[in-house]
Amino acid sequence: MTFQLTSRSGPFAASLVLVLAAGLLAGCRSTAPAGDAPAADTLVTFPEASKASLKEGTYPDVADLRRFAPGMSKRQLYALLGTPHFNEGMWGVRRWNYLFNFRTAQGAEYFTCQFQVQFDGKGIAQAGHWKPQACAAVLDPPAPPPVAAAPAPAPLPAQPLRLSADALFGFDSDVLSQAGQSAVQGVLAQVREASQVQSIQVIGYTDRIGGADYNQRLSQRRAESVRVALVQGGVPAQTISAEGRGAADPLVQCTQQNQRELIACLAPNRRVQIAGTARLD
C-alpha cells in the first residue's frame, strides 16, 4: 500500500511521513461502525492512486466527511462527497473510492489520503475506510479554542488608601454622601480584584479642632460607615475592622490664626484610611 504526500521539503514533511507510515503498518481498517461491515481485522484493498480519474484529488469539506455514516444510500453519498474518483458507476458496484487532499498548518503544504466506501447489494453504505489509517484523524473533532488566562489579580496598594473625610461626609456627619458612596465603590473595585487579601482595616481620623472625646466618636462612626458600605458591596464582614483614632497621627501641622484658613489647612488630617494585609503563601 502506498500514499502520497505533496509538500515542500522540510522537518514537517518528514514528521508527517512517519505518522502516516505508522498508520500503514497498522493496516487499512474501517473507521466507521456498521452492522454488516467487515471484521476489524479484515484488510481492505484499495486501487492504485495512479489509476484515479482525478489524479490531483480534491479538497473535501471535513464537515461533510464527518457526516458520513453507515446506512446512507449512494444518492445521499453522491450529494455529500461527489463523484467517485476511480470511474466507479452508480449501480452494480460495491465500492466507491476517493482521493482527498488536506491542508496542513503550513497552508501551502498538503497530504493526500484515499477513502473507500463499501456498499451492500442494495447500495447502502456499510463502512468507510482510510488509506493510510492515520488519515482517519482528520475526522477528529476540532480542538476547543484555548481559554484565555484570567489576568492576574492586582495586589492592594502597599500604602494605605486615604479618602478625604470632607469628600465622603457632610459637615459634622457620619452619613456617606453621594460622592462618598462613589469613592467607596472605587475602593470596592480594588478590593475585589486584589489577591490574597486576609484582612482590611478601616481607620477614621479628624482634625484637632474640637474636643478629643467628640473627635474620637466622630472618627469611629465614620470608619464604621465606610466598613458597612464595603460589606454591602460584597466584602466579607469578618475580614474588615473599623477603628476611630480622632486627631491622632496628623499628616500636616497648621498654625493659621484665621479659623477658615486653619480648617482648610487641616483638611488632609480629616480622612478615612483603608489598608489591607495579604496572606503569605
mmCIF file of C-alpha atoms in Angstrom:
data_model
loop_
_atom_site.group_PDB
_atom_site.id
_atom_site.type_symbol
_atom_site.label_atom_id
_atom_site.label_comp_id
_atom_site.label_asym_id
_atom_site.label_seq_id
_atom_site.Cartn_x
_atom_site.Cartn_y
_atom_site.Cartn_z
ATOM 1 C CA MET A 1 0.000 0.000 0.000
ATOM 2 C CA THR A 2 1.203 3.482 -0.751
ATOM 3 C CA PHE A 3 0.162 7.033 -0.056
ATOM 4 C CA GLN A 4 1.084 10.426 -1.397
ATOM 5 C CA LEU A 5 2.491 13.406 0.454
ATOM 6 C CA THR A 6 2.782 16.627 -1.528
ATOM 7 C CA SER A 7 4.562 19.491 0.229
ATOM 8 C CA ARG A 8 7.706 21.490 0.313
ATOM 9 C CA SER A 9 10.593 19.646 1.856
ATOM 10 C CA GLY A 10 11.329 20.250 5.493
ATOM 11 C CA PRO A 11 11.063 18.810 9.031
ATOM 12 C CA PHE A 12 7.268 18.992 8.955
ATOM 13 C CA ALA A 13 7.037 16.784 5.874
ATOM 14 C CA ALA A 14 9.387 14.230 7.391
ATOM 15 C CA SER A 15 7.361 14.081 10.605
ATOM 16 C CA LEU A 16 4.101 13.689 8.740
ATOM 17 C CA VAL A 17 5.522 10.835 6.660
ATOM 18 C CA LEU A 18 6.450 8.995 9.871
ATOM 19 C CA VAL A 19 2.953 9.461 11.309
ATOM 20 C CA LEU A 20 1.221 8.240 8.163
ATOM 21 C CA ALA A 21 3.686 5.397 7.755
ATOM 22 C CA ALA A 22 2.758 4.222 11.245
ATOM 23 C CA GLY A 23 -0.830 4.035 10.030
ATOM 24 C CA LEU A 24 0.249 1.865 7.111
ATOM 25 C CA LEU A 25 1.927 -0.609 9.446
ATOM 26 C CA ALA A 26 -1.327 -0.898 11.368
ATOM 27 C CA GLY A 27 -3.224 -1.773 8.144
ATOM 28 C CA CYS A 28 -6.142 -0.003 6.463
ATOM 29 C CA ARG A 29 -9.218 -0.725 8.513
ATOM 30 C CA SER A 30 -12.733 0.618 8.849
ATOM 31 C CA THR A 31 -13.172 3.938 10.632
ATOM 32 C CA ALA A 32 -16.978 3.880 10.755
ATOM 33 C CA PRO A 33 -19.194 1.436 12.674
ATOM 34 C CA ALA A 34 -21.526 -0.763 10.670
ATOM 35 C CA GLY A 35 -23.572 -3.836 11.398
ATOM 36 C CA ASP A 36 -22.539 -5.547 8.145
ATOM 37 C CA ALA A 37 -19.024 -4.079 7.989
ATOM 38 C CA PRO A 38 -16.027 -6.377 7.654
ATOM 39 C CA ALA A 39 -14.446 -7.563 10.870
ATOM 40 C CA ALA A 40 -11.972 -5.128 12.455
ATOM 41 C CA ASP A 41 -9.008 -7.257 11.452
ATOM 42 C CA THR A 42 -10.026 -7.558 7.789
ATOM 43 C CA LEU A 43 -7.671 -5.709 5.478
ATOM 44 C CA VAL A 44 -9.235 -3.587 2.723
ATOM 45 C CA THR A 45 -7.932 -3.467 -0.829
ATOM 46 C CA PHE A 46 -7.502 -0.024 -2.373
ATOM 47 C CA PRO A 47 -6.870 0.769 -6.051
ATOM 48 C CA GLU A 48 -3.566 2.327 -7.055
ATOM 49 C CA ALA A 49 -3.746 6.112 -6.674
ATOM 50 C CA SER A 50 -2.236 6.493 -10.147
ATOM 51 C CA LYS A 51 -5.380 4.928 -11.628
ATOM 52 C CA ALA A 52 -7.649 7.674 -10.305
ATOM 53 C CA SER A 53 -9.644 9.523 -12.940
ATOM 54 C CA LEU A 54 -8.944 12.710 -10.961
ATOM 55 C CA LYS A 55 -5.275 12.177 -10.191
ATOM 56 C CA GLU A 56 -4.821 15.510 -8.424
ATOM 57 C CA GLY A 57 -7.606 14.650 -5.973
ATOM 58 C CA THR A 58 -9.997 17.101 -4.372
ATOM 59 C CA TYR A 59 -10.085 19.136 -1.161
ATOM 60 C CA PRO A 60 -13.205 17.913 0.668
ATOM 61 C CA ASP A 61 -15.138 19.724 3.319
ATOM 62 C CA VAL A 62 -14.157 17.906 6.528
ATOM 63 C CA ALA A 63 -17.572 18.726 7.993
ATOM 64 C CA ASP A 64 -19.144 16.749 5.124
ATOM 65 C CA LEU A 65 -16.811 13.835 5.764
ATOM 66 C CA ARG A 66 -17.856 13.794 9.407
ATOM 67 C CA ARG A 67 -21.486 13.398 8.288
ATOM 68 C CA PHE A 68 -20.722 10.129 6.552
ATOM 69 C CA ALA A 69 -22.274 7.146 8.343
ATOM 70 C CA PRO A 70 -23.219 3.552 7.509
ATOM 71 C CA GLY A 71 -26.777 3.279 6.285
ATOM 72 C CA MET A 72 -26.534 6.120 3.765
ATOM 73 C CA SER A 73 -27.626 5.457 0.178
ATOM 74 C CA LYS A 74 -25.480 6.058 -2.898
ATOM 75 C CA ARG A 75 -27.617 9.065 -3.812
ATOM 76 C CA GLN A 76 -27.023 10.578 -0.387
ATOM 77 C CA LEU A 77 -23.276 9.923 -0.599
ATOM 78 C CA TYR A 78 -23.111 11.344 -4.101
ATOM 79 C CA ALA A 79 -24.658 14.565 -2.801
ATOM 80 C CA LEU A 80 -22.296 14.556 0.193
ATOM 81 C CA LEU A 81 -18.939 13.545 -1.322
ATOM 82 C CA GLY A 82 -19.413 13.927 -5.062
ATOM 83 C CA THR A 83 -18.423 11.632 -7.916
ATOM 84 C CA PRO A 84 -16.043 8.765 -7.042
ATOM 85 C CA HIS A 85 -12.528 9.346 -8.333
ATOM 86 C CA PHE A 86 -11.840 5.901 -9.851
ATOM 87 C CA ASN A 87 -14.521 5.708 -12.588
ATOM 88 C CA GLU A 88 -16.930 3.689 -10.427
ATOM 89 C CA GLY A 89 -20.506 3.797 -11.635
ATOM 90 C CA MET A 90 -23.661 4.442 -9.675
ATOM 91 C CA TRP A 91 -25.143 0.941 -9.791
ATOM 92 C CA GLY A 92 -23.717 -2.556 -9.702
ATOM 93 C CA VAL A 93 -20.572 -1.638 -7.758
ATOM 94 C CA ARG A 94 -19.821 -2.343 -4.113
ATOM 95 C CA ARG A 95 -17.056 0.235 -3.592
ATOM 96 C CA TRP A 96 -16.536 3.931 -4.196
ATOM 97 C CA ASN A 97 -13.007 5.270 -3.909
ATOM 98 C CA TYR A 98 -11.906 8.858 -3.419
ATOM 99 C CA LEU A 99 -8.601 10.733 -3.445
ATOM 100 C CA PHE A 100 -8.757 13.538 -0.869
ATOM 101 C CA ASN A 101 -6.224 16.290 -0.120
ATOM 102 C CA PHE A 102 -5.935 18.017 3.252
ATOM 103 C CA ARG A 103 -4.064 21.199 4.075
ATOM 104 C CA THR A 104 -1.531 21.231 6.868
ATOM 105 C CA ALA A 105 -0.967 24.011 9.358
ATOM 106 C CA GLN A 106 1.618 25.437 6.950
ATOM 107 C CA GLY A 107 -1.151 26.298 4.474
ATOM 108 C CA ALA A 108 0.604 25.635 1.170
ATOM 109 C CA GLU A 109 1.532 22.099 2.191
ATOM 110 C CA TYR A 110 -0.943 19.227 1.991
ATOM 111 C CA PHE A 111 -1.149 15.464 2.245
ATOM 112 C CA THR A 112 -3.280 13.039 0.240
ATOM 113 C CA CYS A 113 -5.406 10.178 1.558
ATOM 114 C CA GLN A 114 -7.600 7.543 -0.067
ATOM 115 C CA PHE A 115 -11.115 6.985 1.234
ATOM 116 C CA GLN A 116 -13.249 3.988 0.359
ATOM 117 C CA VAL A 117 -16.960 3.418 0.971
ATOM 118 C CA GLN A 118 -18.258 -0.163 0.899
ATOM 119 C CA PHE A 119 -21.888 -0.947 -0.011
ATOM 120 C CA ASP A 120 -24.151 -3.940 0.301
ATOM 121 C CA GLY A 121 -26.087 -5.372 -2.620
ATOM 122 C CA LYS A 122 -28.806 -2.741 -2.216
ATOM 123 C CA GLY A 123 -26.399 0.196 -2.498
ATOM 124 C CA ILE A 124 -26.433 1.015 1.219
ATOM 125 C CA ALA A 125 -23.131 2.086 2.775
ATOM 126 C CA GLN A 126 -21.729 -0.425 5.240
ATOM 127 C CA ALA A 127 -18.378 1.104 6.231
ATOM 128 C CA GLY A 128 -15.772 3.709 5.374
ATOM 129 C CA HIS A 129 -12.036 3.017 5.219
ATOM 130 C CA TRP A 130 -8.904 5.179 5.025
ATOM 131 C CA LYS A 131 -5.524 4.596 3.442
ATOM 132 C CA PRO A 132 -3.374 5.089 5.372
ATOM 133 C CA GLN A 133 -5.381 4.513 8.551
ATOM 134 C CA ALA A 134 -3.702 7.546 10.152
ATOM 135 C CA CYS A 135 -5.785 9.734 7.827
ATOM 136 C CA ALA A 136 -8.855 8.913 9.922
ATOM 137 C CA ALA A 137 -7.551 11.524 12.354
ATOM 138 C CA VAL A 138 -8.804 14.273 10.027
ATOM 139 C CA LEU A 139 -12.310 13.433 11.300
ATOM 140 C CA ASP A 140 -11.389 14.047 14.933
ATOM 141 C CA PRO A 141 -13.404 16.919 16.419
ATOM 142 C CA PRO A 142 -11.527 20.210 16.286
ATOM 143 C CA ALA A 143 -9.712 21.119 19.461
ATOM 144 C CA PRO A 144 -11.599 23.648 21.572
ATOM 145 C CA PRO A 145 -10.171 27.144 21.426
ATOM 146 C CA PRO A 146 -7.717 27.842 24.212
ATOM 147 C CA VAL A 147 -9.237 29.519 27.212
ATOM 148 C CA ALA A 148 -7.665 32.885 27.748
ATOM 149 C CA ALA A 149 -5.944 33.036 31.088
ATOM 150 C CA ALA A 150 -7.582 35.400 33.500
ATOM 151 C CA PRO A 151 -5.437 38.402 34.258
ATOM 152 C CA ALA A 152 -3.529 38.065 37.492
ATOM 153 C CA PRO A 153 -5.291 39.867 40.327
ATOM 154 C CA ALA A 154 -3.644 43.087 41.360
ATOM 155 C CA PRO A 155 -2.348 43.412 44.899
ATOM 156 C CA LEU A 156 -3.681 46.048 47.239
ATOM 157 C CA PRO A 157 -1.517 49.155 47.281
ATOM 158 C CA ALA A 158 1.369 48.941 49.712
ATOM 159 C CA GLN A 159 0.423 52.377 51.105
ATOM 160 C CA PRO A 160 -2.990 52.893 52.744
ATOM 161 C CA LEU A 161 -5.755 54.324 50.600
ATOM 162 C CA ARG A 162 -6.593 57.769 52.001
ATOM 163 C CA LEU A 163 -10.085 59.080 51.349
ATOM 164 C CA SER A 164 -10.820 62.674 52.280
ATOM 165 C CA ALA A 165 -13.455 62.834 55.008
ATOM 166 C CA ASP A 166 -14.634 66.119 53.528
ATOM 167 C CA ALA A 167 -15.355 64.257 50.250
ATOM 168 C CA LEU A 168 -17.011 61.309 51.998
ATOM 169 C CA PHE A 169 -19.231 63.058 54.514
ATOM 170 C CA GLY A 170 -21.115 66.269 55.026
ATOM 171 C CA PHE A 171 -20.043 68.715 57.738
ATOM 172 C CA ASP A 172 -20.182 67.093 61.195
ATOM 173 C CA SER A 173 -21.860 63.980 59.651
ATOM 174 C CA ASP A 174 -21.108 60.277 59.609
ATOM 175 C CA VAL A 175 -23.506 59.526 56.721
ATOM 176 C CA LEU A 176 -21.795 58.902 53.403
ATOM 177 C CA SER A 177 -22.703 61.482 50.790
ATOM 178 C CA GLN A 178 -23.402 60.547 47.175
ATOM 179 C CA ALA A 179 -19.839 61.459 46.300
ATOM 180 C CA GLY A 180 -18.659 59.396 49.262
ATOM 181 C CA GLN A 181 -20.611 56.370 48.007
ATOM 182 C CA SER A 182 -18.893 56.699 44.624
ATOM 183 C CA ALA A 183 -15.483 56.889 46.297
ATOM 184 C CA VAL A 184 -16.186 53.704 48.262
ATOM 185 C CA GLN A 185 -17.252 51.969 45.040
ATOM 186 C CA GLY A 186 -13.813 52.721 43.645
ATOM 187 C CA VAL A 187 -12.235 51.108 46.674
ATOM 188 C CA LEU A 188 -14.532 48.100 46.268
ATOM 189 C CA ALA A 189 -13.252 47.534 42.751
ATOM 190 C CA GLN A 190 -9.689 47.407 44.044
ATOM 191 C CA VAL A 191 -10.576 45.100 46.926
ATOM 192 C CA ARG A 192 -12.483 42.653 44.674
ATOM 193 C CA GLU A 193 -9.531 42.404 42.269
ATOM 194 C CA ALA A 194 -6.866 42.193 44.965
ATOM 195 C CA SER A 195 -5.096 38.901 45.530
ATOM 196 C CA GLN A 196 -4.572 37.049 48.804
ATOM 197 C CA VAL A 197 -6.351 39.638 50.965
ATOM 198 C CA GLN A 198 -6.533 38.436 54.547
ATOM 199 C CA SER A 199 -7.895 41.478 56.360
ATOM 200 C CA ILE A 200 -8.875 45.082 55.734
ATOM 201 C CA GLN A 201 -8.586 47.826 58.323
ATOM 202 C CA VAL A 202 -10.655 50.996 58.072
ATOM 203 C CA ILE A 203 -9.398 53.869 60.275
ATOM 204 C CA GLY A 204 -11.159 57.196 60.694
ATOM 205 C CA TYR A 205 -9.397 60.458 61.613
ATOM 206 C CA THR A 206 -10.477 64.004 62.412
ATOM 207 C CA ASP A 207 -8.516 67.212 62.703
ATOM 208 C CA ARG A 208 -7.574 68.744 66.079
ATOM 209 C CA ILE A 209 -10.386 71.259 66.119
ATOM 210 C CA GLY A 210 -12.987 70.334 68.738
ATOM 211 C CA GLY A 211 -12.980 68.176 71.859
ATOM 212 C CA ALA A 212 -10.953 64.964 71.932
ATOM 213 C CA ASP A 213 -13.903 62.770 73.014
ATOM 214 C CA TYR A 214 -16.163 64.181 70.316
ATOM 215 C CA ASN A 215 -13.498 63.749 67.639
ATOM 216 C CA GLN A 216 -12.894 60.156 68.761
ATOM 217 C CA ARG A 217 -16.586 59.242 68.471
ATOM 218 C CA LEU A 218 -16.974 61.013 65.109
ATOM 219 C CA SER A 219 -13.924 59.274 63.629
ATOM 220 C CA GLN A 220 -15.236 55.877 64.859
ATOM 221 C CA ARG A 221 -18.696 56.411 63.350
ATOM 222 C CA ARG A 222 -17.199 57.469 60.038
ATOM 223 C CA ALA A 223 -14.949 54.402 59.925
ATOM 224 C CA GLU A 224 -17.982 52.230 60.677
ATOM 225 C CA SER A 225 -19.930 53.861 57.845
ATOM 226 C CA VAL A 226 -17.196 53.021 55.339
ATOM 227 C CA ARG A 227 -16.951 49.479 56.705
ATOM 228 C CA VAL A 228 -20.713 48.936 56.280
ATOM 229 C CA ALA A 229 -20.529 50.220 52.698
ATOM 230 C CA LEU A 230 -17.739 47.777 51.903
ATOM 231 C CA VAL A 231 -19.682 44.864 53.409
ATOM 232 C CA GLN A 232 -22.779 45.856 51.431
ATOM 233 C CA GLY A 233 -20.566 45.834 48.343
ATOM 234 C CA GLY A 234 -19.659 42.170 48.876
ATOM 235 C CA VAL A 235 -16.525 42.238 51.044
ATOM 236 C CA PRO A 236 -16.814 39.546 53.781
ATOM 237 C CA ALA A 237 -17.687 41.269 57.057
ATOM 238 C CA GLN A 238 -15.267 39.132 59.064
ATOM 239 C CA THR A 239 -12.304 40.483 57.086
ATOM 240 C CA ILE A 240 -12.983 44.172 57.842
ATOM 241 C CA SER A 241 -12.364 46.039 61.079
ATOM 242 C CA ALA A 242 -13.190 49.693 61.796
ATOM 243 C CA GLU A 243 -11.364 51.965 64.218
ATOM 244 C CA GLY A 244 -11.553 55.660 65.096
ATOM 245 C CA ARG A 245 -8.420 57.499 66.156
ATOM 246 C CA GLY A 246 -9.688 61.036 66.473
ATOM 247 C CA ALA A 247 -6.976 63.637 65.831
ATOM 248 C CA ALA A 248 -4.085 61.173 66.174
ATOM 249 C CA ASP A 249 -1.416 60.727 63.514
ATOM 250 C CA PRO A 250 -1.847 64.083 61.729
ATOM 251 C CA LEU A 251 -0.461 64.339 58.223
ATOM 252 C CA VAL A 252 0.038 68.121 58.381
ATOM 253 C CA GLN A 253 0.705 70.694 61.082
ATOM 254 C CA CYS A 254 -1.051 74.061 60.759
ATOM 255 C CA THR A 255 -0.583 77.305 62.708
ATOM 256 C CA GLN A 256 -3.037 79.657 60.971
ATOM 257 C CA GLN A 257 -4.896 82.028 63.269
ATOM 258 C CA ASN A 258 -7.784 82.567 60.930
ATOM 259 C CA GLN A 259 -10.384 79.849 61.567
ATOM 260 C CA ARG A 260 -11.337 79.382 57.901
ATOM 261 C CA GLU A 261 -7.698 79.178 56.838
ATOM 262 C CA LEU A 262 -6.936 76.733 59.657
ATOM 263 C CA ILE A 263 -9.821 74.439 58.670
ATOM 264 C CA ALA A 264 -8.643 74.447 55.056
ATOM 265 C CA CYS A 265 -5.054 73.709 56.066
ATOM 266 C CA LEU A 266 -6.088 70.777 58.307
ATOM 267 C CA ALA A 267 -8.147 69.070 55.553
ATOM 268 C CA PRO A 268 -5.584 66.258 54.913
ATOM 269 C CA ASN A 269 -5.913 65.199 58.561
ATOM 270 C CA ARG A 270 -9.670 64.649 58.142
ATOM 271 C CA ARG A 271 -9.600 61.321 56.393
ATOM 272 C CA VAL A 272 -10.506 57.658 56.307
ATOM 273 C CA GLN A 273 -7.654 55.263 55.623
ATOM 274 C CA ILE A 274 -8.107 51.756 54.217
ATOM 275 C CA ALA A 275 -5.257 49.268 54.456
ATOM 276 C CA GLY A 276 -5.124 45.581 53.617
ATOM 277 C CA THR A 277 -2.902 42.736 54.692
ATOM 278 C CA ALA A 278 -2.270 39.711 52.472
ATOM 279 C CA ARG A 279 -1.566 36.055 53.139
ATOM 280 C CA LEU A 280 1.970 34.931 52.569
ATOM 281 C CA ASP A 281 1.763 31.627 50.656
#
